[in-house]
């Protein structure tokens, strides 16, 4: 069985997808990590970002492995490195690159073959697994996502400006939705879950209930 979870940045997809997969005994695939890993390699190889073929060649050559929520590039664990601000900023060059998307979509489909899997991203229920048995669109208002981000920063003792964070969230949403290949859009046959005011546990329980009703 394939369960897709798509939605905008900061909706809590990763945490929820990971916990749901663990609860069901399914594999978990973080497809954002794949685009982030390409951006990391681009930075390390000092690619010219205005030359899409150069980044595509880097993506072609890199050895990418995603295992139990950890990301490895050429044998090195890069799970933390791919979350840096630099990588986050450059990931759009990987995500907007049609040749790279084709490569990643193929890998995602291979990773799911014959498996029970929860896969999370922007295009999983639309472009990658249009026939998935269970499609979730997980979202929250930009204001709620900005409040959560400010809280996270606060817990780490990092000062954060709510207005600036909200601006960045709106900018990322617009970029994700405007992408010519694999844009973020709500699958017509997805169940929408709006997580404003909900805890992670409540969201996971709701999704588990949705899956149970489908099986
Ligand atoms: O979910 P995330 O923040 O780790 O995703 C990183 C970036 O990759 C984000 O800007 C959207 C993009 N992405 C994508 O285009 N397609 C996916 N399936 C997953 C992520």
Short mmCIF file of C-alpha atoms and ligand atoms in Angstrom, two decimals:
data_model
loop_
_atom_site.label_atom_id
_atom_site.label_comp_id
_atom_site.label_asym_id
_atom_site.label_seq_id
_atom_site.Cartn_x
_atom_site.Cartn_y
_atom_site.Cartn_z
CA UNK A 1 0.00 0.00 0.00
CA UNK A 2 1.21 3.50 -0.84
CA UNK A 3 0.21 6.45 1.36
CA UNK A 4 1.16 9.85 -0.05
CA UNK A 5 1.37 12.97 2.10
CA UNK A 6 1.72 16.21 0.20
CA UNK A 7 1.48 19.77 1.43
CA UNK A 8 3.30 23.06 1.90
CA UNK A 9 6.51 23.61 3.87
CA UNK A 10 6.05 23.68 7.63
CA UNK A 11 2.76 21.76 7.73
CA UNK A 12 4.43 19.04 9.82
CA UNK A 13 4.57 16.44 7.03
CA UNK A 14 7.94 14.91 7.99
CA UNK A 15 7.19 14.39 11.66
CA UNK A 16 3.73 13.07 10.96
CA UNK A 17 4.77 10.84 8.04
CA UNK A 18 7.60 9.32 10.08
CA UNK A 19 5.34 8.57 13.05
CA UNK A 20 2.53 7.20 10.89
CA UNK A 21 4.98 4.91 9.06
CA UNK A 22 6.38 3.64 12.38
CA UNK A 23 2.87 3.04 13.73
CA UNK A 24 1.84 1.05 10.64
CA UNK A 25 5.19 -0.74 10.21
CA UNK A 26 5.59 0.90 6.77
CA UNK A 27 8.72 2.30 5.12
CA UNK A 28 9.07 6.09 5.10
CA UNK A 29 10.35 8.16 2.19
CA UNK A 30 11.29 11.84 2.61
CA UNK A 31 11.43 13.10 -0.98
CA UNK A 32 12.38 16.67 0.04
CA UNK A 33 15.62 15.20 1.41
CA UNK A 34 16.47 13.97 -2.10
CA UNK A 35 16.23 17.47 -3.63
CA UNK A 36 18.11 18.88 -0.66
CA UNK A 37 20.90 16.30 -1.14
CA UNK A 38 21.31 17.42 -4.77
CA UNK A 39 21.59 21.05 -3.64
CA UNK A 40 24.20 20.07 -1.04
CA UNK A 41 26.28 18.36 -3.75
CA UNK A 42 25.85 21.41 -5.97
CA UNK A 43 27.24 23.63 -3.22
CA UNK A 44 30.13 21.28 -2.55
CA UNK A 45 30.97 21.09 -6.26
CA UNK A 46 30.60 24.86 -6.63
CA UNK A 47 28.26 24.50 -9.61
CA UNK A 48 27.14 27.51 -11.60
CA UNK A 49 23.53 27.76 -10.43
CA UNK A 50 22.46 29.39 -13.67
CA UNK A 51 23.54 26.27 -15.59
CA UNK A 52 20.90 23.54 -15.03
CA UNK A 53 22.95 20.90 -16.93
CA UNK A 54 25.81 21.23 -14.44
CA UNK A 55 23.57 20.51 -11.45
CA UNK A 56 21.88 17.66 -13.34
CA UNK A 57 25.32 16.08 -13.98
CA UNK A 58 26.11 16.31 -10.26
CA UNK A 59 22.76 14.65 -9.45
CA UNK A 60 23.46 11.90 -11.98
CA UNK A 61 26.83 11.09 -10.45
CA UNK A 62 26.01 11.26 -6.77
CA UNK A 63 25.31 8.07 -4.82
CA UNK A 64 22.15 8.82 -2.88
CA UNK A 65 20.79 6.52 -0.20
CA UNK A 66 17.86 7.21 2.09
CA UNK A 67 17.49 4.74 4.91
CA UNK A 68 15.35 4.83 8.07
CA UNK A 69 14.96 8.59 7.79
CA UNK A 70 18.70 9.20 7.31
CA UNK A 71 20.22 10.58 4.12
CA UNK A 72 23.60 9.45 2.77
CA UNK A 73 25.53 10.97 -0.13
CA UNK A 74 28.52 9.03 -1.43
CA UNK A 75 28.49 7.05 1.82
CA UNK A 76 28.53 10.11 4.11
CA UNK A 77 25.59 10.80 6.40
CA UNK A 78 24.28 14.28 5.53
CA UNK A 79 20.92 14.33 7.38
CA UNK A 80 21.86 17.51 9.30
CA UNK A 81 23.89 19.14 6.51
CA UNK A 82 20.89 19.12 4.14
CA UNK A 83 18.86 21.20 6.63
CA UNK A 84 21.25 24.17 6.64
CA UNK A 85 19.97 27.57 5.52
CA UNK A 86 22.35 27.52 2.53
CA UNK A 87 21.03 24.19 1.29
CA UNK A 88 17.41 25.20 1.94
CA UNK A 89 17.94 28.30 -0.19
CA UNK A 90 19.57 26.40 -3.09
CA UNK A 91 17.18 23.43 -3.13
CA UNK A 92 14.82 25.25 -5.49
CA UNK A 93 17.43 24.85 -8.26
CA UNK A 94 17.19 21.08 -7.87
CA UNK A 95 13.40 21.04 -7.48
CA UNK A 96 12.83 23.27 -10.52
CA UNK A 97 15.18 21.27 -12.79
CA UNK A 98 13.16 18.94 -15.09
CA UNK A 99 16.05 16.49 -15.66
CA UNK A 100 16.66 16.18 -11.91
CA UNK A 101 12.95 15.77 -11.21
CA UNK A 102 12.72 12.94 -13.75
CA UNK A 103 15.65 11.19 -12.01
CA UNK A 104 14.17 11.62 -8.54
CA UNK A 105 10.67 10.54 -9.58
CA UNK A 106 12.16 7.34 -11.03
CA UNK A 107 14.04 6.68 -7.80
CA UNK A 108 10.95 7.34 -5.70
CA UNK A 109 8.89 4.91 -7.77
CA UNK A 110 11.68 2.31 -7.51
CA UNK A 111 11.88 2.81 -3.73
CA UNK A 112 8.16 2.08 -3.38
CA UNK A 113 8.00 -0.96 -5.64
CA UNK A 114 6.43 -3.91 -3.82
CA UNK A 115 6.53 -2.07 -0.47
CA UNK A 116 4.15 -0.62 2.07
CA UNK A 117 5.31 2.96 2.22
CA UNK A 118 4.44 6.43 3.49
CA UNK A 119 5.94 8.93 1.08
CA UNK A 120 6.02 12.65 1.69
CA UNK A 121 6.63 15.66 -0.56
CA UNK A 122 4.83 18.03 -2.92
CA UNK A 123 3.98 15.87 -5.95
CA UNK A 124 3.63 12.38 -4.50
CA UNK A 125 -0.12 11.98 -4.96
CA UNK A 126 -0.16 13.77 -8.31
CA UNK A 127 2.90 13.14 -10.50
CA UNK A 128 4.72 10.29 -8.73
CA UNK A 129 2.03 7.94 -7.41
CA UNK A 130 -1.23 8.94 -9.12
CA UNK A 131 -2.68 5.50 -8.28
CA UNK A 132 -1.78 5.54 -4.56
CA UNK A 133 -4.49 3.96 -2.42
CA UNK A 134 -4.39 6.69 0.23
CA UNK A 135 -3.64 10.35 -0.48
CA UNK A 136 -3.42 12.99 2.20
CA UNK A 137 -3.05 16.72 1.69
CA UNK A 138 -1.63 18.02 4.95
CA UNK A 139 -1.76 21.74 5.42
CA UNK A 140 -2.08 24.57 7.91
CA UNK A 141 -2.61 28.29 7.43
CA UNK A 142 0.57 30.31 6.78
CA UNK A 143 -0.01 32.14 10.08
CA UNK A 144 -0.16 28.88 12.05
CA UNK A 145 3.00 27.58 10.33
CA UNK A 146 4.80 30.84 11.09
CA UNK A 147 3.74 30.66 14.77
CA UNK A 148 5.08 27.08 15.00
CA UNK A 149 8.40 28.10 13.43
CA UNK A 150 8.75 31.01 15.87
CA UNK A 151 8.05 28.61 18.76
CA UNK A 152 10.68 26.15 17.47
CA UNK A 153 13.28 28.89 17.25
CA UNK A 154 12.30 30.08 20.73
CA UNK A 155 12.84 26.58 22.14
CA UNK A 156 16.36 26.62 20.68
CA UNK A 157 16.99 30.07 22.14
CA UNK A 158 17.18 31.66 18.68
CA UNK A 159 15.38 35.02 18.29
CA UNK A 160 12.83 35.01 15.46
CA UNK A 161 10.77 37.68 13.77
CA UNK A 162 7.19 36.47 13.12
CA UNK A 163 6.56 38.89 10.23
CA UNK A 164 9.77 37.88 8.44
CA UNK A 165 9.07 34.17 8.91
CA UNK A 166 5.52 34.59 7.60
CA UNK A 167 6.92 36.41 4.55
CA UNK A 168 9.35 33.52 3.89
CA UNK A 169 6.57 30.93 4.23
CA UNK A 170 4.36 32.78 1.74
CA UNK A 171 7.31 33.11 -0.63
CA UNK A 172 8.11 29.37 -0.43
CA UNK A 173 4.45 28.43 -0.97
CA UNK A 174 4.31 30.64 -4.06
CA UNK A 175 7.54 29.10 -5.42
CA UNK A 176 6.33 25.54 -4.72
CA UNK A 177 2.99 26.15 -6.44
CA UNK A 178 4.41 28.01 -9.45
CA UNK A 179 6.98 25.29 -10.33
CA UNK A 180 6.55 24.16 -13.93
CA UNK A 181 7.41 20.56 -13.15
CA UNK A 182 6.04 18.75 -10.09
CA UNK A 183 4.36 21.77 -8.50
CA UNK A 184 2.65 21.59 -5.15
CA UNK A 185 -1.02 21.04 -5.79
CA UNK A 186 -3.76 19.27 -3.93
CA UNK A 187 -4.61 15.92 -5.57
CA UNK A 188 -8.30 15.91 -6.54
CA UNK A 189 -8.75 12.57 -4.76
CA UNK A 190 -6.82 13.48 -1.58
CA UNK A 191 -8.24 13.85 1.90
CA UNK A 192 -7.38 17.30 3.18
CA UNK A 193 -6.26 17.62 6.80
CA UNK A 194 -5.86 21.15 8.15
CA UNK A 195 -3.69 20.96 11.26
CA UNK A 196 -4.26 24.41 12.79
CA UNK A 197 -4.60 23.98 16.54
CA UNK A 198 -3.84 20.25 16.45
CA UNK A 199 -0.97 18.47 18.19
CA UNK A 200 1.28 16.03 16.29
CA UNK A 201 -0.33 13.12 18.16
CA UNK A 202 -3.80 14.28 17.14
CA UNK A 203 -2.76 14.57 13.49
CA UNK A 204 -1.13 11.12 13.47
CA UNK A 205 -4.24 9.62 15.11
CA UNK A 206 -6.49 11.25 12.50
CA UNK A 207 -4.36 9.94 9.63
CA UNK A 208 -4.25 6.45 11.17
CA UNK A 209 -8.06 6.58 11.32
CA UNK A 210 -8.23 7.57 7.64
CA UNK A 211 -5.95 4.66 6.66
CA UNK A 212 -7.97 2.24 8.77
CA UNK A 213 -11.19 3.30 7.05
CA UNK A 214 -9.62 2.64 3.66
CA UNK A 215 -8.42 -0.88 4.45
O1 LIG B 1 9.90 19.23 2.35
P1 LIG B 1 11.24 19.97 2.29
O2 LIG B 1 11.21 21.34 2.89
O3 LIG B 1 12.37 19.15 2.81
O4 LIG B 1 11.49 20.17 0.72
C1 LIG B 1 12.62 20.84 0.24
C2 LIG B 1 12.29 21.51 -1.08
O5 LIG B 1 12.14 20.50 -2.10
C3 LIG B 1 11.02 22.34 -1.10
O6 LIG B 1 11.33 23.65 -1.55
C4 LIG B 1 10.11 21.70 -2.09
C5 LIG B 1 10.95 20.72 -2.83
N1 LIG B 1 10.28 19.43 -3.00
C6 LIG B 1 9.75 19.16 -4.25
O7 LIG B 1 9.81 20.00 -5.14
N2 LIG B 1 9.16 17.96 -4.46
C7 LIG B 1 9.08 17.04 -3.50
N3 LIG B 1 8.51 15.86 -3.75
C8 LIG B 1 9.62 17.31 -2.22
C9 LIG B 1 10.21 18.54 -2.02
#
